[in-house]
Structure formats: structure tokens, C-alpha cells
Amino acid sequence: MPKLLAALLCAFAAAHAQRPLPAAGTISGVVKDAGSGAPIPNASVEASGWSASGGPTPSAITDVEGRYKLFNLPPGRVSVKVTVAAGTARRSVTLGAGQDVTGIALAPSLRGIIAGKVVDEFNDRVTGVCVTAINRTYRQGVLQSIYHGSVGITNDKGEYRIRVPSSAAVLVLAQQNGAATADVGAIQRGLRPIAEAPYDPKLRKQLLAPSYYPGANSVDGAEAITLRSGEVREGVDIRITRGPSYCAEGTIEWNGAPAAMGFWFSAARVHRGYGTYNPEPMARTGLDGRFRICDLSPGEYTVSAHHNSPGPRIPDNGSLTFRIADKDVSNLSVVVHPSADLTGEIAWDVTNPAPQVEVLMMLYPLAGAAVSSVRAAAPGSFKIEGIPPQDYEVRAYARPPGFDMKTTSFYVKEVTYGGASVLHELMHMGAAMGNDGLHVSVASDGASLSGRLADRDGSGVQDSYIVLLPAAAETASAIAKSILTTDTDQNGAFGWDTLPPGKYLAMAMHTAPVLTPEFMARVIQMRSEATPVELAPKSAVNLRLVPLAGPSVR
């Protein structure tokens, strides 16, 4: 018996050793500035997304003429990405066995510069004012303002310069930092936990109220700026006015009692983005947990606090949002809650389960903190440790074990928390009663959609984007929650391996979709011209699209 087993194993190994590997191919092209068309040397280009396992990521550095070539690429759909100091660009390429694909141009939009000065109502220059770029975008159907780009401080002439991504609409916000800072280093060092401002409001100096370019006190009156690749936009002057200064005071509690705690505060009008710099003053209370924040203009603010727990666990967190109207606010209570473990179970939505699959769960905090994730088998259970109590965007993906991205009919049909759906809604950690966790339902009747974008003459349109949205999604919020996007390859081909069955609308665009109000308005406008698509369970639908008339916007 051992000899027979050894012989079978040897035969199996020999058969696999003799199986020929698909011939490797190459992809080559040039990298140019999206604005000027000038070649970009020394740019890093890499390929990803193929079905091979192991081995280094194929990469290359562009030469003095911006040319690159990627070798040893297995057949399949490949994503080619270029990264330069000030921007990125990505293209999809479908590669046949042994094929050499040429002429794949990559055109990153380089960061631009916005410059100007800040003046007051008397047209006098204002020094020491923090200037930032703001991006308006939807997250889980909620329109937010997010810090987007670098931070500048006006100099002794009231001048500022900030770097911002190009080809995307931004608002420019000037605000006096709560610590009355005059440089970025001071912002990073923080503020006093108990502000020294007089308790009598009549004795306080007036405050420079936050102002959006050209001089609006809210985003509703702000004027958006869109830069071309690498553009320097001068003369973006902001008028800022003075008004009353208010204070907010309260106590931070942990374990039912006041405690020394690190805390920070921010204007609720602007949120933090993933991995972005945020000019939010930080401090630490004394043992009495008291804080007093001053130099506040009317508006909404959030006080957040954290306590570092022993070990590798995420710190305990708590926050409170309050509003300043026309007087000081007192007796605020910020309760720091311990981070909790989030448990969940994964089940099939049918009585006869399919073969085992893996589910990737990802929690994106709305406050912009660290992303939590876990992989688990379906059916089965999972646990994500140390989740702070706040709002999260939930993303879930089902794939065969190992997450090899081959065609599959598996998809996550539903995710509930506390009896409510959170698959396309925000999840508030701690809202579920008792020990109820996440309930994930996986289905196996997914459909596939493939197609080709071609012009009126039948030629494939490359480097374009396909937008797919449920036919029932009509508002900007509903579209932002459920929109799907992909890009075309060098032949105009596109597709999705797995989609929930249902009715959809498909449309093509020339620019990368981003969830801004301008983009949403354009999608809503284009709905009547979109191509309807109906996907039956386990169906494979092929679609032919033509570019829609009119400009696409970001």
C-alpha cells in the first residue's frame, strides 16, 4: 500500500510538472502629463490583477522619453498603474497568451497649486490663518466635506500656497485655528485643555469666522475650483470677517468617572479623510477630565477623546457633537466607551449551500480612522477585535477560498446589524441590542455582465469608464450607495464577474467617476439616455454600449 501511494503521488506530480504554463506576454507604452502631454521620466509603472500566484509584481521605471515595458505577464485582464510624485493613472489591458500589447498610454494628472491672499472686511491682510482645500463627496449616501490636499498658513503679507489634486473640484476654506496658531507646527503641537479666554464674552477679542472662497460663510455660497494637470492658479483671494468668540466646556468620563484623557476637537462641517492631514488641535485633560475650548464661531463641532488600553487593542473612544449658536455652551459630557469585539455569522440564503467560499468584511470608519477587516469562511463565524463605537461603512465580498479573482456566482446578498440592513447604510457600532452582531447572507445565483464600448463606426473605445446603477436608484444619495464602476481595456471591453440579479442602467463616461455632487448631477441627467440591463439569476449577459453625447464631469 505505501508503495502504491508513493507511485500515485509521483504520477500526480509528474503530470502537473509536465503541464505547460501559459506563454507570458508584455505590455508597453508611454507615460505623459495629462495636461501638457510632456513625457514623464522616472515614473514607476506596475501591473496587478492577473490570475498568477506568487512571484514579484511586474514593474518598470520610465526612461527619459517616458517609455516603459512590463515583462512576464500571464494572460488575462491586467491593471497597469503609474505612480509619480504628484499623481497616479490606471489602465486596464486584456492580454492573450504570449501577446505583446503596445501603445498603452498613461496620463496622470499632476498636482496643482492654489495661491492667493486672505483679507478681512477692511481689505487688510490677515496673517496666521489656516487655509485648506475641501472636497465634497458622498460616503454611504451622505454628502461630506473632507480635507483634500495640503495645509497652508498665511504669511506676514496674508499670502498662502497649497498643493491640491488636479482635475477634481475643490473648495478653499480659510479659518482661524482654535489655538490661535500662526504656523503648522503650532497646530501639530496642540492647544491648552483649559483655554485662558475671559469668562465674560464682552472681554474677548473678536474671532475670524471660517470663510470659503471667495467669501462665503458656508459651502452653499462657496465657489468650486478645478485645476488642470500641474496648473498654478494665482489670485484665489479669500475675504474673511470677524465675529463674536464663544467657548464650550465640559468633562470627559471613562469608566463612570472623570479621567485624564487625550482629546481633540474639529468642526463638524469638515470630516477627516483616510490618511489625510487634518488641522485639528489636540490636548490632554487633567485628572478632573475638564476641558474648555474657546475661539469658536457659530456652527457644529465635535469633541473626541480616547484612552489607550493596555496591549495591542485599539484605544477606547468617545465623541460628542454640539452646536454653538449665539452664546457659550457648558456642561458637556463626553463619555469614552471601551472598544468592543464585533462578532458575526455567515450563512447561505438557500437551504442547499454551495461549496465553501470566503467572505472579506471591511469596516471603514466615517471619522477616517483605521480600517478594520477580517476574512471568514461561509458558512461560519468571525470576530473583529477592538472596534470603537462610531459610524462605519460596511463592505463585504464573497469569493472562492484564496480569493483568486476568477469568475464566480457568489456574492454577499445582505448584511444586517441589530435587525437593520447595513450593506448600503451606515452601521453604528454599539447600536445592536445585547450581543447581537453582524449577520451576513451569501447567495450563489449571481450573474455576470460583459460588453464592449464602441463608437458609431464599431471601433472599440479604450480608456473610458462604465457606470452601472440599479434602475430603482434615482436620487444622488441612493446612487452613491449602490453605484458600480469599471473601465474599458485597449479593445473597449469591460465586465463584471458577479452581480446580484436585478434591473440596472448602464452608461459610459470619459473621466473617472468620483462621488462628487457635480458627478451625481451628471449621472441623474444621463439616466434617461442610459442602456437598461436586466440580469436574471446565474445569467451571462453581453452588452454593447456607445458613448453618450455631452461632457463628463468630476
Coordinates of C-alpha atoms in Angstrom, one line a residue:
M1 CA 0.0 0.0 0.0
P2 CA 2.7 2.6 0.8
K3 CA 4.4 1.8 -2.5
L4 CA 1.1 2.3 -4.4
L5 CA 0.5 5.6 -2.6
A6 CA 4.0 6.8 -3.4
A7 CA 3.6 5.8 -7.1
L8 CA 0.3 7.6 -7.3
L9 CA 1.8 10.8 -5.8
C10 CA 4.8 10.6 -8.2
A11 CA 2.5 10.2 -11.1
F12 CA 0.4 13.2 -10.0
A13 CA 3.4 15.4 -9.5
A14 CA 4.8 14.4 -12.9
A15 CA 1.6 15.2 -14.6
H16 CA 1.5 18.6 -13.1
A17 CA 5.2 19.2 -13.8
Q18 CA 4.6 18.4 -17.5
R19 CA 1.6 20.7 -17.8
P20 CA 2.8 23.7 -19.8
L21 CA 2.4 27.1 -18.4
P22 CA 0.7 29.8 -20.5
A23 CA 3.2 31.8 -22.5
A24 CA 4.0 35.2 -20.8
G25 CA 3.3 38.4 -22.6
T26 CA 4.4 42.1 -22.4
I27 CA 2.7 45.5 -22.1
S28 CA 4.5 48.6 -23.2
G29 CA 3.6 52.3 -23.7
V30 CA 4.5 55.8 -22.6
V31 CA 3.7 58.0 -19.6
K32 CA 2.8 61.6 -20.3
D33 CA 1.5 64.6 -18.3
A34 CA -2.3 64.7 -18.8
G35 CA -2.1 68.5 -19.1
S36 CA 0.9 69.3 -21.3
G37 CA 1.5 66.0 -22.9
A38 CA 5.1 66.0 -22.0
P39 CA 6.7 62.7 -21.3
I40 CA 7.3 61.9 -17.6
P41 CA 10.7 60.1 -16.9
N42 CA 11.5 58.1 -13.8
A43 CA 7.8 57.2 -13.2
S44 CA 7.0 53.9 -11.5
V45 CA 4.7 51.6 -13.6
E46 CA 3.4 48.3 -12.3
A47 CA 0.9 45.6 -13.2
S48 CA -1.6 43.8 -11.0
G49 CA -4.8 41.8 -11.1
W50 CA -3.7 38.8 -13.1
S51 CA -4.5 35.2 -12.1
A52 CA -1.0 34.0 -11.4
S53 CA 0.1 33.3 -7.8
G54 CA 3.4 34.2 -6.2
G55 CA 6.3 36.0 -7.6
P56 CA 7.2 39.7 -7.6
T57 CA 4.9 42.3 -9.1
P58 CA 6.0 43.1 -12.6
S59 CA 7.2 46.7 -12.7
A60 CA 9.3 49.2 -14.6
I61 CA 10.7 52.7 -14.5
T62 CA 10.1 55.0 -17.4
D63 CA 13.0 56.3 -19.4
V64 CA 13.8 59.9 -20.4
E65 CA 11.1 59.7 -23.1
G66 CA 8.5 58.3 -20.7
R67 CA 8.6 54.9 -22.2
Y68 CA 8.1 51.7 -20.2
K69 CA 7.7 47.9 -20.8
L70 CA 6.4 45.2 -18.4
F71 CA 7.5 41.6 -18.9
N72 CA 6.5 38.1 -17.9
L73 CA 2.7 38.8 -17.7
P74 CA 0.3 35.8 -17.7
P75 CA -2.8 36.1 -19.9
G76 CA -5.9 37.7 -18.6
R77 CA -7.1 41.2 -17.5
V78 CA -4.2 43.3 -16.2
S79 CA -4.4 46.6 -14.4
V80 CA -1.5 48.9 -15.3
K81 CA -0.8 51.7 -12.9
V82 CA 1.7 54.6 -12.9
T83 CA 2.7 56.5 -9.8
V84 CA 4.5 59.8 -9.9
A85 CA 5.3 62.2 -7.1
A86 CA 2.1 64.2 -7.7
G87 CA -0.5 61.8 -9.2
T88 CA -1.5 58.4 -10.5
A89 CA -3.2 56.9 -13.5
R90 CA -4.5 53.4 -14.3
R91 CA -5.5 51.5 -17.4
S92 CA -6.9 48.0 -17.9
V93 CA -5.4 45.7 -20.5
T94 CA -6.6 42.3 -21.7
L95 CA -3.6 40.1 -22.5
G96 CA -3.6 36.9 -24.6
A97 CA -1.1 34.1 -24.1
G98 CA 2.3 35.3 -25.3
Q99 CA 0.8 38.6 -26.6
D100 CA 2.8 41.8 -26.8
V101 CA 0.5 44.7 -26.3
T102 CA 1.9 48.1 -27.3
G103 CA 0.8 51.7 -27.2
I104 CA -0.8 51.7 -23.7
A105 CA -0.5 55.4 -22.8
L106 CA -0.8 56.5 -19.2
A107 CA -1.6 60.2 -18.4
P108 CA -1.5 61.1 -14.7
S109 CA -2.9 64.4 -13.7
L110 CA -0.2 66.2 -11.7
R111 CA -1.0 68.1 -8.5
G112 CA -1.5 71.8 -8.9
I113 CA -1.1 74.8 -6.7
I114 CA -3.7 77.3 -5.5
A115 CA -2.3 80.6 -4.2
G116 CA -3.8 83.8 -3.1
K117 CA -4.2 86.0 0.0
V118 CA -6.6 86.3 2.9
V119 CA -8.1 89.8 3.7
D120 CA -10.6 91.0 6.2
E121 CA -13.7 93.1 5.7
F122 CA -11.5 96.2 5.6
N123 CA -9.3 94.7 2.9
D124 CA -6.4 94.4 5.3
R125 CA -4.1 91.3 5.0
V126 CA -4.7 88.6 7.7
T127 CA -1.7 86.6 8.9
G128 CA -1.6 83.2 10.7
V129 CA -4.8 81.9 9.1
C130 CA -5.0 78.2 8.2
V131 CA -6.0 77.5 4.5
T132 CA -7.1 74.1 3.3
A133 CA -8.7 72.5 0.3
I134 CA -12.0 70.8 0.8
N135 CA -13.5 68.0 -1.3
R136 CA -17.3 67.4 -1.3
T137 CA -18.0 63.7 -1.8
Y138 CA -20.6 61.1 -0.9
R139 CA -19.9 58.3 1.6
Q140 CA -22.6 55.7 2.0
G141 CA -25.1 58.2 0.6
V142 CA -24.1 61.0 3.0
L143 CA -22.6 64.2 1.4
Q144 CA -19.5 65.2 3.3
S145 CA -16.8 67.8 3.2
I146 CA -13.3 66.2 3.5
Y147 CA -9.9 67.7 3.8
H148 CA -8.3 67.2 0.4
G149 CA -4.7 68.3 -0.1
S150 CA -2.1 70.2 1.8
V151 CA -2.4 72.9 4.5
G152 CA -1.1 76.4 4.2
I153 CA -0.7 79.2 6.8
T154 CA -0.9 82.9 5.6
N155 CA 2.4 84.7 6.0
D156 CA 3.0 88.3 7.1
K157 CA 1.6 89.5 3.8
G158 CA -1.5 87.4 4.2
E159 CA -0.4 85.1 1.3
Y160 CA -0.8 81.3 1.1
R161 CA 0.0 78.5 -1.2
I162 CA -1.5 75.0 -1.1
R163 CA -1.0 71.9 -3.2
V164 CA -4.2 70.2 -4.4
P165 CA -5.1 67.3 -6.7
S166 CA -5.9 68.5 -10.2
S167 CA -8.9 67.6 -12.3
A168 CA -11.2 67.5 -9.3
A169 CA -13.4 70.3 -7.9
V170 CA -12.3 71.6 -4.6
L171 CA -13.4 74.4 -2.2
V172 CA -10.9 76.5 -0.4
L173 CA -11.5 77.2 3.3
A174 CA -9.8 79.8 5.4
Q175 CA -10.2 79.5 9.2
Q176 CA -8.5 80.8 12.3
N177 CA -7.4 77.7 14.2
G178 CA -8.9 77.2 17.7
A179 CA -5.5 77.5 19.2
A180 CA -5.0 80.9 17.5
T181 CA -1.9 79.4 15.8
A182 CA 0.4 81.1 13.4
D183 CA 2.2 78.1 11.9
V184 CA 1.6 74.5 11.0
G185 CA 4.0 73.3 13.8
A186 CA 1.8 75.0 16.4
I187 CA -1.3 73.2 15.1
Q188 CA 0.5 69.9 15.4
R189 CA 1.7 70.7 18.9
G190 CA -1.9 71.3 20.0
L191 CA -3.9 73.5 22.4
R192 CA -4.4 74.0 26.2
P193 CA -7.1 71.8 27.8
I194 CA -8.4 74.8 29.6
A195 CA -8.5 77.9 27.4
E196 CA -7.4 81.1 29.0
A197 CA -10.0 83.3 27.3
P198 CA -12.0 85.6 29.6
Y199 CA -15.2 84.1 31.0
D200 CA -17.1 87.3 30.2
P201 CA -17.8 87.2 26.4
K202 CA -17.7 91.0 26.3
L203 CA -14.0 90.9 27.2
R204 CA -12.9 88.6 24.4
K205 CA -11.4 89.6 21.1
Q206 CA -13.5 89.1 18.1
L207 CA -12.8 85.9 16.0
L208 CA -12.2 85.5 12.4
A209 CA -15.1 83.3 11.2
P210 CA -14.4 80.4 8.8
S211 CA -14.8 81.6 5.2
Y212 CA -14.9 79.7 1.9
Y213 CA -13.5 81.2 -1.3
P214 CA -14.4 83.9 -2.3
G215 CA -16.0 84.9 1.0
A216 CA -18.9 82.6 1.9
N217 CA -19.6 81.5 5.5
S218 CA -20.9 78.1 4.3
V219 CA -20.4 75.6 1.4
D220 CA -23.7 76.8 -0.1
G221 CA -22.1 80.0 -1.2
A222 CA -18.6 78.6 -2.0
E223 CA -17.1 78.7 -5.5
A224 CA -15.5 75.4 -6.6
I225 CA -12.1 75.4 -8.3
T226 CA -10.9 72.8 -10.7
L227 CA -7.2 72.8 -11.8
R228 CA -5.7 71.4 -14.9
S229 CA -2.8 69.0 -14.5
G230 CA 0.0 70.8 -12.8
E231 CA -1.7 74.2 -13.0
V232 CA -0.7 77.0 -10.7
R233 CA -3.8 79.2 -10.0
E234 CA -2.9 82.5 -8.6
G235 CA -5.3 85.2 -7.2
V236 CA -7.6 82.9 -5.3
D237 CA -8.2 85.6 -2.6
I238 CA -10.5 84.9 0.3
R239 CA -12.4 87.5 2.3
I240 CA -12.8 86.7 6.0
T241 CA -14.9 88.6 8.5
R242 CA -14.8 89.0 12.3
G243 CA -17.5 88.0 14.7
P244 CA -18.1 87.0 18.4
S245 CA -15.9 84.4 20.0
Y246 CA -17.6 81.6 22.0
C247 CA -16.4 78.9 24.4
A248 CA -17.5 75.3 25.1
E249 CA -16.7 73.5 28.3
G250 CA -17.4 70.1 29.8
T251 CA -16.0 66.9 31.2
I252 CA -14.6 63.7 29.8
E253 CA -15.6 60.5 31.6
W254 CA -14.2 57.0 31.4
N255 CA -15.4 54.0 33.5
G256 CA -18.1 56.2 35.0
A257 CA -15.8 58.9 36.4
P258 CA -13.8 61.9 35.2
A259 CA -10.4 60.9 33.9
A260 CA -7.2 62.3 32.4
M261 CA -7.8 61.8 28.7
G262 CA -6.3 62.8 25.3
F263 CA -8.9 64.7 23.2
W264 CA -9.2 66.8 20.1
F265 CA -11.9 68.8 18.5
S266 CA -13.0 69.6 15.0
A267 CA -15.6 71.5 13.1
A268 CA -18.3 69.1 12.2
R269 CA -18.6 70.8 8.8
V270 CA -15.4 69.1 7.6
H271 CA -14.5 65.4 8.1
R272 CA -11.2 63.6 8.0
G273 CA -10.4 61.5 5.0
Y274 CA -8.3 58.3 5.0
G275 CA -4.7 59.1 5.6
T276 CA -5.0 62.8 5.1
Y277 CA -3.6 65.6 7.3
N278 CA -6.2 67.4 9.4
P279 CA -5.6 70.7 11.2
E280 CA -7.4 69.6 14.4
P281 CA -6.0 70.9 17.7
M282 CA -5.2 68.2 20.3
A283 CA -4.7 68.3 24.1
R284 CA -4.9 66.2 27.3
T285 CA -7.1 66.9 30.3
G286 CA -6.1 66.8 33.9
L287 CA -7.3 64.2 36.3
D288 CA -10.6 66.0 36.7
G289 CA -11.3 65.4 33.0
R290 CA -12.3 69.0 32.4
F291 CA -11.8 70.9 29.1
R292 CA -12.6 74.4 27.9
I293 CA -12.4 75.2 24.2
C294 CA -12.6 78.8 23.0
D295 CA -12.2 80.8 19.9
L296 CA -15.3 79.2 18.4
S297 CA -17.6 80.8 15.9
P298 CA -21.2 79.7 15.4
G299 CA -21.6 76.2 14.0
E300 CA -21.3 72.5 14.8
Y301 CA -18.3 71.0 16.5
T302 CA -17.2 67.5 17.6
V303 CA -15.1 66.7 20.7
S304 CA -13.5 63.3 20.5
A305 CA -11.5 61.6 23.3
H306 CA -9.5 58.4 23.6
H307 CA -7.9 56.3 26.3
N308 CA -5.0 53.9 25.5
S309 CA -5.8 50.4 26.7
P310 CA -3.0 48.1 27.7
G311 CA -1.9 45.7 24.9
P312 CA -2.4 46.0 21.2
R313 CA -6.1 46.8 21.4
I314 CA -7.5 49.9 19.7
P315 CA -7.9 52.7 22.3
D316 CA -11.3 53.3 23.9
N317 CA -13.1 56.2 22.2
G318 CA -15.9 58.6 22.7
S319 CA -17.2 61.7 21.0
L320 CA -19.9 64.4 21.3
T321 CA -21.2 66.8 18.7
F322 CA -22.5 70.1 19.9
R323 CA -23.7 73.4 18.3
I324 CA -22.6 76.9 19.0
A325 CA -25.4 79.5 18.3
D326 CA -25.1 82.8 20.0
K327 CA -23.7 82.0 23.4
D328 CA -21.3 79.8 25.3
V329 CA -22.0 76.1 25.8
S330 CA -21.3 74.4 29.2
N331 CA -21.9 71.1 31.0
L332 CA -20.9 69.0 28.0
S333 CA -20.3 65.3 28.8
V334 CA -18.1 63.2 26.6
V335 CA -18.3 59.5 27.6
V336 CA -15.4 57.3 26.5
H337 CA -16.7 53.8 25.7
P338 CA -14.4 50.7 25.6
S339 CA -13.7 49.3 22.2
A340 CA -15.8 46.1 21.7
D341 CA -15.3 43.0 19.8
L342 CA -17.7 42.6 16.8
T343 CA -18.9 39.1 16.2
G344 CA -20.8 37.8 13.2
E345 CA -22.0 34.8 11.4
I346 CA -22.1 34.0 7.7
A347 CA -24.9 31.8 6.2
W348 CA -26.3 30.9 2.8
D349 CA -29.6 32.4 1.9
V350 CA -30.7 29.0 0.4
T351 CA -31.3 25.6 2.1
N352 CA -28.8 23.8 -0.1
P353 CA -25.5 25.6 0.4
A354 CA -22.9 25.7 -2.3
P355 CA -19.2 24.8 -1.8
Q356 CA -17.3 26.8 0.8
V357 CA -16.4 30.4 0.0
E358 CA -14.5 33.1 1.8
V359 CA -16.1 36.4 2.8
L360 CA -13.9 39.6 3.2
M361 CA -15.5 42.0 5.7
M362 CA -14.2 45.6 5.8
L363 CA -15.3 48.4 8.2
Y364 CA -14.5 51.9 7.1
P365 CA -15.0 54.4 9.9
L366 CA -16.8 57.6 8.9
A367 CA -14.4 59.6 11.1
G368 CA -11.5 58.5 8.9
A369 CA -9.6 56.3 11.5
A370 CA -8.1 52.9 10.8
V371 CA -9.9 50.4 8.6
S372 CA -10.8 47.0 10.3
S373 CA -11.1 43.8 8.3
V374 CA -11.4 40.0 8.6
R375 CA -11.7 37.0 6.3
A376 CA -14.0 34.2 7.2
A377 CA -15.4 31.0 5.7
A378 CA -19.1 30.7 4.6
P379 CA -20.9 29.2 6.3
G380 CA -19.1 30.1 9.6
S381 CA -18.5 32.8 12.2
F382 CA -16.0 35.6 12.7
K383 CA -14.8 38.2 15.2
I384 CA -13.2 41.6 14.7
E385 CA -11.5 42.7 17.8
G386 CA -11.4 46.2 19.4
I387 CA -13.9 48.2 17.3
P388 CA -14.5 51.8 18.6
P389 CA -18.2 52.8 18.9
Q390 CA -18.8 55.0 15.9
D391 CA -20.3 55.0 12.4
Y392 CA -18.9 52.6 9.8
E393 CA -19.3 51.9 6.1
V394 CA -19.6 48.2 5.7
R395 CA -18.1 46.5 2.6
A396 CA -18.3 42.7 2.1
Y397 CA -17.1 40.5 -0.7
A398 CA -17.5 36.7 -1.4
R399 CA -15.0 34.7 -3.3
P400 CA -13.7 31.2 -3.5
P401 CA -11.0 30.2 -0.9
G402 CA -7.8 32.1 -1.6
F403 CA -9.7 35.0 -3.2
D404 CA -8.4 34.1 -6.7
M405 CA -10.5 36.6 -8.7
K406 CA -11.9 34.1 -11.2
T407 CA -15.5 34.1 -12.4
T408 CA -17.9 33.0 -9.7
S409 CA -21.6 33.3 -8.9
F410 CA -21.1 34.0 -5.2
Y411 CA -21.9 37.4 -3.8
V412 CA -22.9 39.0 -0.5
K413 CA -26.7 39.5 -0.7
E414 CA -27.3 41.2 2.7
V415 CA -25.6 42.3 5.9
T416 CA -27.7 43.2 8.9
Y417 CA -26.8 44.6 12.3
G418 CA -29.4 44.8 15.1
G419 CA -32.1 43.7 12.6
A420 CA -31.4 46.6 10.2
S421 CA -29.6 46.4 6.8
V422 CA -26.1 47.9 6.8
L423 CA -24.9 46.7 3.4
H424 CA -25.6 50.1 1.8
E425 CA -26.3 52.1 5.1
L426 CA -24.1 53.3 7.9
M427 CA -23.6 50.9 10.8
H428 CA -23.3 52.5 14.3
M429 CA -21.1 50.2 16.4
G430 CA -23.0 49.6 19.7
A431 CA -26.5 50.1 18.3
A432 CA -27.4 46.4 18.3
M433 CA -29.1 45.1 21.5
G434 CA -27.3 42.6 23.7
N435 CA -24.6 40.6 22.0
D436 CA -26.2 40.7 18.6
G437 CA -23.6 41.0 15.8
L438 CA -23.4 41.1 12.1
H439 CA -25.4 38.6 10.1
V440 CA -24.1 38.1 6.6
S441 CA -26.1 36.3 3.9
V442 CA -24.3 34.9 0.9
A443 CA -26.0 33.9 -2.4
S444 CA -24.8 31.8 -5.2
D445 CA -27.1 32.9 -8.1
G446 CA -25.0 35.9 -9.2
A447 CA -25.0 36.9 -12.8
S448 CA -22.2 38.2 -15.0
L449 CA -22.1 41.2 -17.3
S450 CA -19.6 41.7 -20.1
G451 CA -19.6 44.1 -23.0
R452 CA -17.9 46.4 -25.4
L453 CA -17.9 50.2 -25.7
A454 CA -17.7 51.1 -29.4
D455 CA -18.1 54.2 -31.4
R456 CA -20.5 54.7 -34.3
D457 CA -18.1 53.0 -36.7
G458 CA -17.7 50.0 -34.5
S459 CA -14.2 50.7 -33.2
G460 CA -13.5 49.9 -29.6
V461 CA -13.2 52.9 -27.2
Q462 CA -10.4 52.4 -24.8
D463 CA -9.6 54.2 -21.5
S464 CA -13.2 55.0 -20.7
Y465 CA -15.4 54.2 -17.7
I466 CA -18.6 52.3 -17.4
V467 CA -21.2 53.2 -14.8
L468 CA -23.8 50.7 -13.6
L469 CA -26.5 51.5 -11.2
P470 CA -29.7 49.9 -10.0
A471 CA -32.7 51.1 -12.1
A472 CA -34.5 52.0 -8.8
A473 CA -31.7 54.4 -7.7
E474 CA -32.9 57.9 -8.7
T475 CA -31.6 60.3 -6.0
A476 CA -27.9 61.3 -5.5
S477 CA -27.9 59.6 -2.1
A478 CA -29.3 56.3 -3.5
I479 CA -26.9 56.3 -6.5
A480 CA -23.9 57.0 -4.2
K481 CA -24.8 53.9 -2.1
S482 CA -25.1 51.5 -4.9
I483 CA -23.1 52.7 -8.0
L484 CA -20.7 50.3 -9.6
T485 CA -17.9 51.4 -12.0
T486 CA -15.2 49.8 -14.2
D487 CA -13.0 50.8 -17.1
T488 CA -12.6 49.6 -20.7
D489 CA -9.5 47.8 -21.9
Q490 CA -7.5 48.5 -25.1
N491 CA -10.3 47.0 -27.2
G492 CA -13.2 48.7 -25.4
A493 CA -14.1 45.6 -23.5
F494 CA -15.4 45.7 -19.9
G495 CA -17.3 43.5 -17.5
W496 CA -18.2 42.4 -14.0
D497 CA -17.8 38.7 -12.9
T498 CA -20.5 38.7 -10.3
L499 CA -23.6 40.9 -9.9
P500 CA -26.8 40.5 -7.9
P501 CA -29.7 39.7 -10.2
G502 CA -31.9 42.6 -11.0
K503 CA -32.6 45.6 -13.3
Y504 CA -29.8 48.1 -14.0
L505 CA -28.9 51.1 -16.1
A506 CA -25.5 51.3 -17.9
M507 CA -23.7 54.3 -19.3
A508 CA -20.3 55.3 -20.5
M509 CA -18.1 58.2 -19.4
H510 CA -14.8 59.6 -20.4
T511 CA -13.5 60.6 -17.0
A512 CA -13.0 58.6 -13.8
P513 CA -16.2 58.5 -11.7
V514 CA -15.9 60.2 -8.3
L515 CA -18.8 60.7 -6.0
T516 CA -19.0 64.5 -6.0
P517 CA -22.2 66.5 -6.3
E518 CA -21.2 67.5 -9.8
F519 CA -20.8 63.9 -10.9
M520 CA -24.1 62.8 -9.3
A521 CA -25.9 65.6 -11.1
R522 CA -24.4 64.4 -14.4
V523 CA -25.4 60.8 -13.7
I524 CA -29.0 61.8 -12.8
Q525 CA -29.1 63.9 -16.0
M526 CA -27.9 60.9 -18.1
R527 CA -30.3 58.3 -16.6
S528 CA -32.8 58.9 -19.4
E529 CA -30.1 58.1 -22.0
A530 CA -28.7 55.0 -20.2
T531 CA -29.0 51.5 -21.5
P532 CA -31.3 49.2 -19.5
V533 CA -29.9 45.9 -18.4
E534 CA -31.8 43.0 -16.8
L535 CA -29.8 40.3 -15.1
A536 CA -31.6 37.0 -14.4
P537 CA -30.1 34.7 -11.7
K538 CA -27.0 32.9 -12.9
S539 CA -27.2 34.6 -16.3
A540 CA -24.4 35.8 -18.5
V541 CA -25.3 39.0 -20.4
N542 CA -23.3 40.6 -23.1
L543 CA -23.9 44.3 -23.8
R544 CA -22.8 46.8 -26.5
L545 CA -22.6 50.4 -25.5
V546 CA -21.9 53.6 -27.4
P547 CA -20.5 56.8 -25.8
L548 CA -23.2 59.2 -24.7
A549 CA -23.1 62.8 -26.1
G550 CA -22.0 65.7 -23.9
P551 CA -19.1 66.2 -21.5
S552 CA -18.5 64.1 -18.4
V553 CA -17.6 65.8 -15.2
R554 CA -15.9 65.1 -11.9

